[in-house]
Tab-separated table of C-alpha atoms in Angstrom:
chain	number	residue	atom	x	y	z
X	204	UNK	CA	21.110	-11.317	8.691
X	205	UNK	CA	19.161	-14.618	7.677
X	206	UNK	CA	17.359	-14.310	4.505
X	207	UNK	CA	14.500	-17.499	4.534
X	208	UNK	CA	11.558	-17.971	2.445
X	209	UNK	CA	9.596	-21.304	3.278
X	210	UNK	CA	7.032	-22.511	1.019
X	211	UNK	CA	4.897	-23.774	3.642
X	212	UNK	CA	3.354	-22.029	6.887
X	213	UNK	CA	4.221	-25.046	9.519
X	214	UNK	CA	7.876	-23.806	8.243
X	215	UNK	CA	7.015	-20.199	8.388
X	216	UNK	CA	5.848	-20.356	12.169
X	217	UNK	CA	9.541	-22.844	13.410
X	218	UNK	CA	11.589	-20.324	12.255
X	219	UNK	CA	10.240	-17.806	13.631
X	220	UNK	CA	9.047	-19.798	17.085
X	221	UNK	CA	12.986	-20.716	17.079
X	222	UNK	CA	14.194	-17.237	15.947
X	223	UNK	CA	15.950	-14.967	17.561
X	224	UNK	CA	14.829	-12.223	19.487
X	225	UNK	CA	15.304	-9.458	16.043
X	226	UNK	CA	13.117	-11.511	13.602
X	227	UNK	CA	11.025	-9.750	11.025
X	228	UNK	CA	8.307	-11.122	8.571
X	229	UNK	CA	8.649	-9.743	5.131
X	230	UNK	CA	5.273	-9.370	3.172
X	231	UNK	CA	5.825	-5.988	0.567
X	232	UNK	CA	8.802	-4.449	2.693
X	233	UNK	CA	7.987	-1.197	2.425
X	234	UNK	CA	8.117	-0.424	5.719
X	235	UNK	CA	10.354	-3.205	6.957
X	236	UNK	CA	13.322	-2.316	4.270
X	237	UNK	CA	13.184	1.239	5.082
X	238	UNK	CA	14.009	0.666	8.816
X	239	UNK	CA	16.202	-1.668	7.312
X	240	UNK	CA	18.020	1.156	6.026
X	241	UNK	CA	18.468	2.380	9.421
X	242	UNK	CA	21.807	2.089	10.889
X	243	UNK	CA	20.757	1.310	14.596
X	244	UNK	CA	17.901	-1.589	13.111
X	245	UNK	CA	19.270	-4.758	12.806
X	246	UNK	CA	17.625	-7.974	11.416
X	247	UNK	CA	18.894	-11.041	12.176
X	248	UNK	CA	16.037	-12.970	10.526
X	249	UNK	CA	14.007	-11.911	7.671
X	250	UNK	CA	11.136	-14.923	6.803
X	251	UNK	CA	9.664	-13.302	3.530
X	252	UNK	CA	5.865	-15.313	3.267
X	253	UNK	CA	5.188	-14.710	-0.126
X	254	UNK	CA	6.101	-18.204	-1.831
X	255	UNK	CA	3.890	-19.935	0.589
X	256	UNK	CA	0.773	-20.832	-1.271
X	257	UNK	CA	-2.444	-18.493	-1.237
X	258	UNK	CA	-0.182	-16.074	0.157
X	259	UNK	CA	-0.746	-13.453	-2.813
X	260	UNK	CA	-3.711	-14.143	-3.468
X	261	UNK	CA	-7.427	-12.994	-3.293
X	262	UNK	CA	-9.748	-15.457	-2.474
X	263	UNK	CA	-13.540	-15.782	-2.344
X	264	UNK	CA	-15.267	-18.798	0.238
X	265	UNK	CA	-19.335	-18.364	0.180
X	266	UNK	CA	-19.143	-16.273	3.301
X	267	UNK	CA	-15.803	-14.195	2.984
X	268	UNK	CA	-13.388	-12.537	0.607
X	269	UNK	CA	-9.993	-14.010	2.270
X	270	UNK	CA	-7.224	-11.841	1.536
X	271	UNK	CA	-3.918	-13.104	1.665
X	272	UNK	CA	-1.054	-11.307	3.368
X	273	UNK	CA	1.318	-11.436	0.952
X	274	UNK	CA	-1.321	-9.808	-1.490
X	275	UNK	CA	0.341	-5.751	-2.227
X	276	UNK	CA	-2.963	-3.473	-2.449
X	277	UNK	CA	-2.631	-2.436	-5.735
X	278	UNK	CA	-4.547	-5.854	-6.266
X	279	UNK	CA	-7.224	-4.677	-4.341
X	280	UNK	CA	-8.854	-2.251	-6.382
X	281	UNK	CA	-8.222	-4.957	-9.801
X	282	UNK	CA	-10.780	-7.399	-7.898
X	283	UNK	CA	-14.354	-5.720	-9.431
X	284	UNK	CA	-16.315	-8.182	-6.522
X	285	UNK	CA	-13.960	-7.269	-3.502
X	286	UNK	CA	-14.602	-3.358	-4.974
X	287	UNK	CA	-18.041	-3.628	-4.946
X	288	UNK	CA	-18.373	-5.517	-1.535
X	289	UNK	CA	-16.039	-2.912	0.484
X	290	UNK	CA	-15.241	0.110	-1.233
X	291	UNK	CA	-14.152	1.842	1.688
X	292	UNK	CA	-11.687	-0.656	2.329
X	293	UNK	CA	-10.017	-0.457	-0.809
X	294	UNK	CA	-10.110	3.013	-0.828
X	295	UNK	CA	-8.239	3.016	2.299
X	296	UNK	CA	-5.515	0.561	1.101
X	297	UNK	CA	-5.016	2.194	-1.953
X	298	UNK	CA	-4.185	5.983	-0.347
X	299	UNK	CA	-1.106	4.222	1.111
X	300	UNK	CA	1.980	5.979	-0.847
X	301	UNK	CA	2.495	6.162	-4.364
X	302	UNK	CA	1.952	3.545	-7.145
X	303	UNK	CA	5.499	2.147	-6.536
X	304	UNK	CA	4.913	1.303	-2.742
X	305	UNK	CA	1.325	-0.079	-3.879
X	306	UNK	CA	2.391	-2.735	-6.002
X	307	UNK	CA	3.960	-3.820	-3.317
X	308	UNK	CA	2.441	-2.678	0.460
X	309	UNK	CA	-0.210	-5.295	2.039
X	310	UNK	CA	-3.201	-4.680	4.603
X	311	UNK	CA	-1.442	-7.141	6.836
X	312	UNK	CA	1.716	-5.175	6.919
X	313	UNK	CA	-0.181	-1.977	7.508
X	314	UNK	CA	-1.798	-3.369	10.181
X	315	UNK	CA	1.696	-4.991	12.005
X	316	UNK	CA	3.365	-2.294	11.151
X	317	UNK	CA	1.198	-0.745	13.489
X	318	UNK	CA	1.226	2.635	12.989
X	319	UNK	CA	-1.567	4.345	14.609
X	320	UNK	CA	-1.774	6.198	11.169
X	321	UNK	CA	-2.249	3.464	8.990
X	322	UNK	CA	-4.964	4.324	6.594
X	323	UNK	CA	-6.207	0.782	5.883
X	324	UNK	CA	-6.866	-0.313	9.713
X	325	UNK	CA	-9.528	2.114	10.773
X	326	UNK	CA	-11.317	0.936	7.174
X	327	UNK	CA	-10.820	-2.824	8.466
X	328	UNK	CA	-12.005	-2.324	11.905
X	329	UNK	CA	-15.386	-0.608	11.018
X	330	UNK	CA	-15.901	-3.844	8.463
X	331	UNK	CA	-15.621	-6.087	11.155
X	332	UNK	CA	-12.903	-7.777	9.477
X	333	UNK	CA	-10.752	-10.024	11.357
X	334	UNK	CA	-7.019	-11.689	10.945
X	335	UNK	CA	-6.119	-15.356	10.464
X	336	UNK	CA	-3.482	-15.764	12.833
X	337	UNK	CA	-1.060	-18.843	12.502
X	338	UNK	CA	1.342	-19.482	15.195
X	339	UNK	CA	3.341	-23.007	16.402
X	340	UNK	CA	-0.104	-23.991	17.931
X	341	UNK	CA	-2.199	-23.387	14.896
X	342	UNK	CA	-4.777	-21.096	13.433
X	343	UNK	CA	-6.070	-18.651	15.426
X	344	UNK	CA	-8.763	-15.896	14.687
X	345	UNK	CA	-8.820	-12.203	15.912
X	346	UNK	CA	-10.773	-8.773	15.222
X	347	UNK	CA	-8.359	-6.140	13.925
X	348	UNK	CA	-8.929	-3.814	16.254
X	349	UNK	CA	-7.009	-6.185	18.743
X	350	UNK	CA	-4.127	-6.755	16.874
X	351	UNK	CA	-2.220	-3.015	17.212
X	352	UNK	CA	-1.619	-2.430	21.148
X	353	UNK	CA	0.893	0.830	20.622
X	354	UNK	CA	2.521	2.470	18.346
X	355	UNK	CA	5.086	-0.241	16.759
X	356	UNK	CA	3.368	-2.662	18.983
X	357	UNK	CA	1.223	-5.568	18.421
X	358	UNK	CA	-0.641	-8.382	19.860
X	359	UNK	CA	0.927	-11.347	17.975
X	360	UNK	CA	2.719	-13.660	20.233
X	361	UNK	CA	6.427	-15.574	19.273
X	362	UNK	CA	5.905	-17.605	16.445
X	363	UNK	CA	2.685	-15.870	15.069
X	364	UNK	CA	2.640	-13.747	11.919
X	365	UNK	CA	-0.911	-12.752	9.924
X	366	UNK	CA	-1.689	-15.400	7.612
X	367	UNK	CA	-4.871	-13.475	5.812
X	368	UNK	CA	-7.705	-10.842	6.554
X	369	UNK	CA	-11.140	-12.327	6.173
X	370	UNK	CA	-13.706	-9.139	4.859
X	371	UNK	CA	-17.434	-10.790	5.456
X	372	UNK	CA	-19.248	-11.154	2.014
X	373	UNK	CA	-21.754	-8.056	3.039
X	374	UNK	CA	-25.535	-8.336	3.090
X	375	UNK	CA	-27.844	-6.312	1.196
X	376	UNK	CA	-28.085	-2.675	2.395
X	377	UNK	CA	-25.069	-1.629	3.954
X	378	UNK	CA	-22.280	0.379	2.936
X	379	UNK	CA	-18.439	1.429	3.824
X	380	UNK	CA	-16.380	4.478	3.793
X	381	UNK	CA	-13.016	5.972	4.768
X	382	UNK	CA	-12.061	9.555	4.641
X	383	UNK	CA	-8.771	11.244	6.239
X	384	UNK	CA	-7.242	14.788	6.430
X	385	UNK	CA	-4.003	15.490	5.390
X	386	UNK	CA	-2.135	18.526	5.002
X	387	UNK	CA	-0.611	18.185	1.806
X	388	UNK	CA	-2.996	17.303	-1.253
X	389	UNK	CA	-1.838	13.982	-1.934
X	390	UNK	CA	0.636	10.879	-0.495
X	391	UNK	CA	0.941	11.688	3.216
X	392	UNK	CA	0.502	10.266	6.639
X	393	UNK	CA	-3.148	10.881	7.677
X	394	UNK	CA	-3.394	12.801	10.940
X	395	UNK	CA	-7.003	12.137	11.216
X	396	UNK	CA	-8.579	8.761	9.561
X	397	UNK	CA	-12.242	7.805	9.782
X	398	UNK	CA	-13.825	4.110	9.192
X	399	UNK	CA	-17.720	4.046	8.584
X	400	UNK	CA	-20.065	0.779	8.088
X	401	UNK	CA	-23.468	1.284	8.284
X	402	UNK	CA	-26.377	-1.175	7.201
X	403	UNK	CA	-30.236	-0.045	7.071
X	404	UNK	CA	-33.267	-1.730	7.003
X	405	UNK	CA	-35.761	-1.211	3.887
X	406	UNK	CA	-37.120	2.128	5.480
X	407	UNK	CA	-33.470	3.745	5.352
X	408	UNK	CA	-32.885	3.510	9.140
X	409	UNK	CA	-29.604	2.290	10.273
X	410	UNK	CA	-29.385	-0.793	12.137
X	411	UNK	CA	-25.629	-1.530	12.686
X	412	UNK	CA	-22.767	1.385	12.651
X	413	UNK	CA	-19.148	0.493	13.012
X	414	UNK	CA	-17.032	3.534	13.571
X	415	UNK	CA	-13.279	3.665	13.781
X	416	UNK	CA	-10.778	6.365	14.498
X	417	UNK	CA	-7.088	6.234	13.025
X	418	UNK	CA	-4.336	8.921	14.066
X	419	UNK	CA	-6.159	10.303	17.409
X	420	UNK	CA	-4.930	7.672	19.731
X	421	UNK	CA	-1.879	5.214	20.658
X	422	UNK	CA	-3.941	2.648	18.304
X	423	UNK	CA	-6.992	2.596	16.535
X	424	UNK	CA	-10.241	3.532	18.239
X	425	UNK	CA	-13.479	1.741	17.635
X	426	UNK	CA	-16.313	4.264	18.887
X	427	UNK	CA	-19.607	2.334	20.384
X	428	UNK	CA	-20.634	5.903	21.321
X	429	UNK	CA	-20.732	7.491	18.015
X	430	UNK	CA	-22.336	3.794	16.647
X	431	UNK	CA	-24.913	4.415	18.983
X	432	UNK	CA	-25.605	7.860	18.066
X	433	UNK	CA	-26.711	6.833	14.573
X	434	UNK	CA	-28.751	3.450	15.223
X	435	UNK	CA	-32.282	3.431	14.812
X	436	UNK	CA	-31.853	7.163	12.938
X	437	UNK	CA	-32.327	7.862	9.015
X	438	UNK	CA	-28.652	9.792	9.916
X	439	UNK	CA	-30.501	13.306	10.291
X	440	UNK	CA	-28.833	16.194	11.115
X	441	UNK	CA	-28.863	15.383	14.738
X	442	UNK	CA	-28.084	12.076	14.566
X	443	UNK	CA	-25.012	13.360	12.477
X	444	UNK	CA	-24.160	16.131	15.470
X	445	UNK	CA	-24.341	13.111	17.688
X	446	UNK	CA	-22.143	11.143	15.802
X	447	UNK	CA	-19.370	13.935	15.319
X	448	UNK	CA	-18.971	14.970	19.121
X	449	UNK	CA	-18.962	11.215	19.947
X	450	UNK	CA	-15.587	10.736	17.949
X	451	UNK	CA	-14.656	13.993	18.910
X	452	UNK	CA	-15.113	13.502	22.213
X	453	UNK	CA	-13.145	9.810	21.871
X	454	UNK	CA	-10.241	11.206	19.699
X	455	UNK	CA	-7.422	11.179	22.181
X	456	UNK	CA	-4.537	12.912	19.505
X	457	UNK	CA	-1.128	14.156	20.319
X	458	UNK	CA	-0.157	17.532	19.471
X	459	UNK	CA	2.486	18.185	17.066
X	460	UNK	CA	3.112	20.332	13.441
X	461	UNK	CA	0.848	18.870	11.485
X	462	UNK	CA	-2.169	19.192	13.804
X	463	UNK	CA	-3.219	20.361	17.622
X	464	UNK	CA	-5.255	18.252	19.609
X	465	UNK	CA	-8.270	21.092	19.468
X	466	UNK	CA	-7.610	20.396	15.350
X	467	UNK	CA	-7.563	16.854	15.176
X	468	UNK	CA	-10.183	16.363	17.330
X	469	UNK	CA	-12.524	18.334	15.619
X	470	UNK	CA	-11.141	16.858	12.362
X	471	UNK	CA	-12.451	13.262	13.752
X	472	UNK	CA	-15.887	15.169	14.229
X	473	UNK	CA	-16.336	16.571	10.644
X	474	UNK	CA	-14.877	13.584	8.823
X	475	UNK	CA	-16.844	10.918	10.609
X	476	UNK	CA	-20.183	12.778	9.299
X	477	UNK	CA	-18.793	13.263	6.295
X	478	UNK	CA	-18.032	9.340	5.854
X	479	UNK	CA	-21.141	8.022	7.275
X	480	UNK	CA	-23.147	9.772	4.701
X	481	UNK	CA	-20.805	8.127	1.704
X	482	UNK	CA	-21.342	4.497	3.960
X	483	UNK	CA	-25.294	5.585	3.974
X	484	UNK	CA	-25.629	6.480	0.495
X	485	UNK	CA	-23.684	3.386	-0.738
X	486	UNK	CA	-26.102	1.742	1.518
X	487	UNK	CA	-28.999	2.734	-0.451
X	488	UNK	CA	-30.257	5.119	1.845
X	489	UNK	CA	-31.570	8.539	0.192
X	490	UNK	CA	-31.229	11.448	2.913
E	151	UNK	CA	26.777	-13.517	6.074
E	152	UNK	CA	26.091	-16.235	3.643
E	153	UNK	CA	25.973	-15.347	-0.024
E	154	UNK	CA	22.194	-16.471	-1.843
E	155	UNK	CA	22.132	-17.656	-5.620
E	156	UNK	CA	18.908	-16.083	-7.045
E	157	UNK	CA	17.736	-17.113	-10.522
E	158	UNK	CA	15.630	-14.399	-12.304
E	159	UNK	CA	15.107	-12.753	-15.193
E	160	UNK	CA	15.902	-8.932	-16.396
E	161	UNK	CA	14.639	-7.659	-19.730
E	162	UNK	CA	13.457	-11.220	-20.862
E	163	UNK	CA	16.816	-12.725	-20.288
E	164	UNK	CA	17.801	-15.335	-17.891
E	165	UNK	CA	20.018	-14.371	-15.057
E	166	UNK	CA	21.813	-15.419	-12.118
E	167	UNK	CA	23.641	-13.706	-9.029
E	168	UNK	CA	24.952	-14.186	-5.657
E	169	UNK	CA	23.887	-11.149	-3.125
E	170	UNK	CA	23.875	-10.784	0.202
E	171	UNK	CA	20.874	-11.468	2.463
E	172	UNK	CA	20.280	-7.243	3.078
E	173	UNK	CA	21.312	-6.574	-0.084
E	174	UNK	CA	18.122	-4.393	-2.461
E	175	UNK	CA	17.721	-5.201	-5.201
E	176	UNK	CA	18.942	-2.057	-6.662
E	177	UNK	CA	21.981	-2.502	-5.420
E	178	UNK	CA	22.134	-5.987	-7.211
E	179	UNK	CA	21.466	-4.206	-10.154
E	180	UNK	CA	24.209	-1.761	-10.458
E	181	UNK	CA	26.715	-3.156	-8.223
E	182	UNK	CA	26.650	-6.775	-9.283
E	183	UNK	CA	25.015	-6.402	-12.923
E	184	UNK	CA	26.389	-3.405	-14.028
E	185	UNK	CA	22.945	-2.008	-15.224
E	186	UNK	CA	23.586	1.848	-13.950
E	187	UNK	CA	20.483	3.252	-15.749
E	188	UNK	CA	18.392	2.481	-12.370
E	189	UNK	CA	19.039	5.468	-10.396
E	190	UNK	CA	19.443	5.223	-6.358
E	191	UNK	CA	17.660	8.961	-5.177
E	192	UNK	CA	16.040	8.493	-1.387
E	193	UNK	CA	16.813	4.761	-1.021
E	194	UNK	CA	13.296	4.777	1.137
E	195	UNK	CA	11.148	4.189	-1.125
E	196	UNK	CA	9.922	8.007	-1.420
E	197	UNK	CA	11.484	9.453	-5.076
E	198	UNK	CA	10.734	6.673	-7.100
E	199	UNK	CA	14.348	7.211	-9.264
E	200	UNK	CA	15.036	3.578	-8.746
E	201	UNK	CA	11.407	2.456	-10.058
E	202	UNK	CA	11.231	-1.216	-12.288
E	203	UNK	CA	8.817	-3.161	-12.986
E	204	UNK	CA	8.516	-6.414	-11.289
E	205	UNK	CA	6.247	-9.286	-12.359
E	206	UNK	CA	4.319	-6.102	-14.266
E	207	UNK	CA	4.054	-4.226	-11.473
E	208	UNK	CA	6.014	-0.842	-10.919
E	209	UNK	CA	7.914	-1.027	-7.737
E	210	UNK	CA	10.807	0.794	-5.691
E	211	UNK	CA	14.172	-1.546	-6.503
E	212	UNK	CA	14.960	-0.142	-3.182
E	213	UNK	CA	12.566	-1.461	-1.222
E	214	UNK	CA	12.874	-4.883	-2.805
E	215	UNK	CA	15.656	-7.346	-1.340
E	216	UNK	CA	17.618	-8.585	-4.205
E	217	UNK	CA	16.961	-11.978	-2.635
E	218	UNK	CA	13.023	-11.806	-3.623
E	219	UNK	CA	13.845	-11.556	-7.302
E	220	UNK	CA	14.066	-15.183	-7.007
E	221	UNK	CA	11.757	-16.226	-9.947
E	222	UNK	CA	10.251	-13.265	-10.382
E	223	UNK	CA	10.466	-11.152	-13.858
E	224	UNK	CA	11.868	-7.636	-13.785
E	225	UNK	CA	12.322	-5.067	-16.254
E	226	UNK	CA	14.809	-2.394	-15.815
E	227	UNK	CA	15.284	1.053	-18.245
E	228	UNK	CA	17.982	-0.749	-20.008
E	229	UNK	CA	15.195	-3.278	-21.657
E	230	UNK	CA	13.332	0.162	-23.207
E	231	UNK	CA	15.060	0.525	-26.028
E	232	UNK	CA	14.831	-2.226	-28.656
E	233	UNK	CA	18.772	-2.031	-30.084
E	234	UNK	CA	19.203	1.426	-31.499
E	235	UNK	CA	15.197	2.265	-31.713
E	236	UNK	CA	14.043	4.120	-28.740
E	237	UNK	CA	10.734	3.268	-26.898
E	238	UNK	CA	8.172	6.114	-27.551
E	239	UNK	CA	8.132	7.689	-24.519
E	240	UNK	CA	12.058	7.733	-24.785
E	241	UNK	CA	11.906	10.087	-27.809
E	242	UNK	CA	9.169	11.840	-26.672
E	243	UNK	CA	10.848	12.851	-23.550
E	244	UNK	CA	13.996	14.132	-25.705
E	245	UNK	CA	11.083	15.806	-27.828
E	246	UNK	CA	9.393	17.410	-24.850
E	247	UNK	CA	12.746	18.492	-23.102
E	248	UNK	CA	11.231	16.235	-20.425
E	249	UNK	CA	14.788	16.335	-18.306
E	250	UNK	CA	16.930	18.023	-17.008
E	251	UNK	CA	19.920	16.286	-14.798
E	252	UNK	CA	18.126	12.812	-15.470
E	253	UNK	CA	18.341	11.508	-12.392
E	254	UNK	CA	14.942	10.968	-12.255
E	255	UNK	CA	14.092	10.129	-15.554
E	256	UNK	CA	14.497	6.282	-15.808
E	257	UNK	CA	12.349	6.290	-13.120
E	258	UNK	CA	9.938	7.953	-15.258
E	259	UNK	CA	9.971	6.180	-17.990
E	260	UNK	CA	9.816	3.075	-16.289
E	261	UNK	CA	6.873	3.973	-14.664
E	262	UNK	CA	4.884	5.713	-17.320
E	263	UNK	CA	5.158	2.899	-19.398
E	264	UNK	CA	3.718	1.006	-16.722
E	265	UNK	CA	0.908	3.366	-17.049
E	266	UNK	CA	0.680	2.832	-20.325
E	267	UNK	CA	0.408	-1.067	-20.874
E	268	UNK	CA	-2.154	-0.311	-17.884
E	269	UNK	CA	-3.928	2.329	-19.224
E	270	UNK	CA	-3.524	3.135	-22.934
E	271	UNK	CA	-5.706	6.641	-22.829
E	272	UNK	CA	-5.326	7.867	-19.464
E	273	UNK	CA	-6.213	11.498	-18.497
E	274	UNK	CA	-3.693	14.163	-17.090
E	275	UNK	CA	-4.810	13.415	-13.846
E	276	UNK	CA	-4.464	9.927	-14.089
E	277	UNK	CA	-1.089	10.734	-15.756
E	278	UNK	CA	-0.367	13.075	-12.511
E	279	UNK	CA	-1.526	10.450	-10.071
E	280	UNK	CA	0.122	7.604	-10.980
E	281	UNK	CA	3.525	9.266	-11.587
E	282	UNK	CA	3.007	11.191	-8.188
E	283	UNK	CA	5.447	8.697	-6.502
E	284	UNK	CA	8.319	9.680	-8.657
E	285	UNK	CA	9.984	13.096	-7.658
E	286	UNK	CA	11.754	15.323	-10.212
E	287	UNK	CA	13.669	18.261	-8.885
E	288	UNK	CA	14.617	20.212	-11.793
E	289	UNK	CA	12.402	20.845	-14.790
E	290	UNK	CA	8.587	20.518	-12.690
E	291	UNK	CA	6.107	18.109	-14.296
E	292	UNK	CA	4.638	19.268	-16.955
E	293	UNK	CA	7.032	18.679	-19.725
E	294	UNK	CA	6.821	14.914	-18.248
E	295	UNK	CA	3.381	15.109	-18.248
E	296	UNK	CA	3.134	16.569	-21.910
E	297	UNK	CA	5.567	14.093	-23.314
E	298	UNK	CA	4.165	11.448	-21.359
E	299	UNK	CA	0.295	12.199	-23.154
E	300	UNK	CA	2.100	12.620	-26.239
E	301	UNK	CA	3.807	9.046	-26.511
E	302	UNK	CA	0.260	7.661	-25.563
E	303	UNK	CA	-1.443	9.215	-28.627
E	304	UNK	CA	1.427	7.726	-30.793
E	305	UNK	CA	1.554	4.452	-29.138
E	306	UNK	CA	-2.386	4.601	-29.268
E	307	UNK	CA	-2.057	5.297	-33.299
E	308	UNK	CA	-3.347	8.575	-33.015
E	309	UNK	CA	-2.149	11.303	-34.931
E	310	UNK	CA	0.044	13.821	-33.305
């Protein structure tokens, strides 16, 4: 195995364009160095991104927090403005494994990791946030929801690797959440995950719903139907029933130990009203 | 493989190694360094035995390649101690009967006193949280939690 860490991300993007077929970006390992562990997962290039500059860092342009994808989450929650913008968010990165693996796990290896448990994605996708992509050709955007494609499967082409998530600077009025069910009490893989973002106008109603499913499908599941149950409501109770058999009705889980289908789907249901009312409260609406 | 020179520094003093490129940094530790007081439990990142702290943040040695210490600062359980004096939560641990086998217990240490720079006052449950990513499997938790609270009031100035 190659060990390489270029400073610079024209460097970053040759060696892997010109890698071979087993080459792995390194951001905070901990899921790359555990299959590393494996004896049938080889390596034969590791490019660890972290000395390039802005890499581990948080930054702030007038429209965007810009979060680099070296940057492990326990940063997350120490930024008071990126707290305050998208709660949800960070409380999504920071239920990712103990304090050990969050000093040094990042959003952008949760998301290429791309587990279709990963509690930070279905967080992402109902922000809207989206993935600065660099690659041999140069920078390319993307929404996050189009980045997994499988489980352990993404959309990044040779030569690409995550450069930075971009959360928009919010507007007045709206509000994020992310709840999941798991069956231990703490530090476990979510079998159900639920995204909310919600903004209202000054009367309380909601104008724009983002809804995303993690754990009940091959990949994350943004849900237009449950987003369209709640628009143009004050999220009543029927609005609410509308929104949890839409993501029950989209959840599309396996069935194993740690939950049935009949379970998890019902899960999606139950958590996804319980969410939107944190993302409508935080929103300033008063039910 | 070719061997890579890293430049770092452990417990405030400057050091340099060769390791390999798939080598952790654990193993660096107490196969190249000779510091043994950095446990290896799961090697995956789940037990926390092997916890340091790394640029001030407590992470798994295990999942950190020793080749990434390049630069960085680290501080390992054999930095606790100042010569013969033990750190607070060191004596309090003894105190407590905080251990057992001791496998985990650098772990521990090195991550409540992570805590503890954090978070001078913390409450059991942020005590409980925070150390939630280091598994003991002999004497349960709340010796480690008592002795834990106990070196914080002391370090804090408080009386016992």
């Amino acid at each position: 195995m190659r060990y390489e860490r270029p400073e610079t991300i024209t460097d970053a993007t040759a060696l892997l364009e010109n890698a071979p077929d087993r080459a792995f970006v390194l951001a905070g390992g901990t899921d790359l160095l555990v299959r590393m562990q494996n004896d049938d997962f080889e390596a034969e290039l590791v490019v660890d991104i972290k000395s390039i500059a802005g890499m581990t860092e948080i930054s702030e342009t007038q429209d965007a927090f810009v979060v680099g994808a070296g940057v492990p989450c326990a940063a997350l929650s120490e930024n008071a403005a990126l707290v305050a913008a998208w709660p949800g968010v960070v409380e999504a990165a920071n239920l990712i494994g103990s304090t050990q693996i969050q000093g040094r796990c990042t959003m952008a290896g949760n998301l290429c990791n791309a587990s279709p448990a990963a509690d930070s994605v279905p967080a992402l996708v109902a922000a809207g946030a989206q993935v600065r992509i660099a690659g041999p050709s140069g920078l390319r955007t993307a929404a996050v929801e189009d980045v997994p494609q499988s489980p352990g499967k993404t959309s990044l082409k040779k030569g690409e690797f995550i450069e930075a998530i971009e959360l928009a600077k919010p507007g007045p009025r709206s509000g994020d959440a992310y709840l999941r069910f798991i069956p231990r009490t703490e530090m476990d893989i979510a079998v159900v995950g639920v995204g909310v973002r919600l903004v209202l106008d000054d009367a309380g109603v909601v104008t724009s719903a983002r809804i995303a499913l993690g754990a009940v499908g091959p990949k994350v599941l943004l849900v237009k139907e449950a987003a369209d149950a709640v628009i143009g409501t004050g999220l009543d109770d029927a609005a609410l029933d509308a929104l949890a058999t839409a993501c029950s009705d989209a959840a599309t889980p396996i069935d194993d130990k740690r939950g049935t289908v009949e379970f998890r789907k019902e899960v999606a249901g139950v958590l996804a009203r319980r969410a939107a009312r944190i993302a409508y409260t935080r929103a300033g609406g008063s039910q | 493989m070719t061997a890579i020179a890293v430049s770092t520094t452990i417990n405030g003093d400057d050091v340099e190694y060769l390791c390999q490129p798939d080598e952790t940094l654990l193993d660096v530790l107490r196969n190249r360094l000779g510091l043994m007081g950095t446990k290896e439990g799961c090697g995956t990142g789940d037990c926390g035995a092997c916890s340091t702290i790394m640029d001030g943040r407590v992470v798994c040695s295990c999942l950190v390649l020793g080749a990434e210490a390049q630069g960085r600062s680290i501080e390992t359980i054999e930095g606790m101690a100042q010569g013969a004096e033990l750190h607070p939560l060191q004596r309090k641990f003894i105190e407590h009967a905080a251990l057992q086998c001791g496998i985990c217990t650098p772990g521990f240490l090195i991550a409540a006193k992570a805590l503890l720079e954090e978070k001078p006052d913390p409450t059991e449950e942020e005590i409980r949280f925070w150390l939630a990513g280091n598994l003991c499997r002999c004497t349960g938790y709340d010796k480690i939690v008592r002795a834990v609270q106990d070196a914080a009031r002391e370090m804090r100035g408080e009386a016992a």
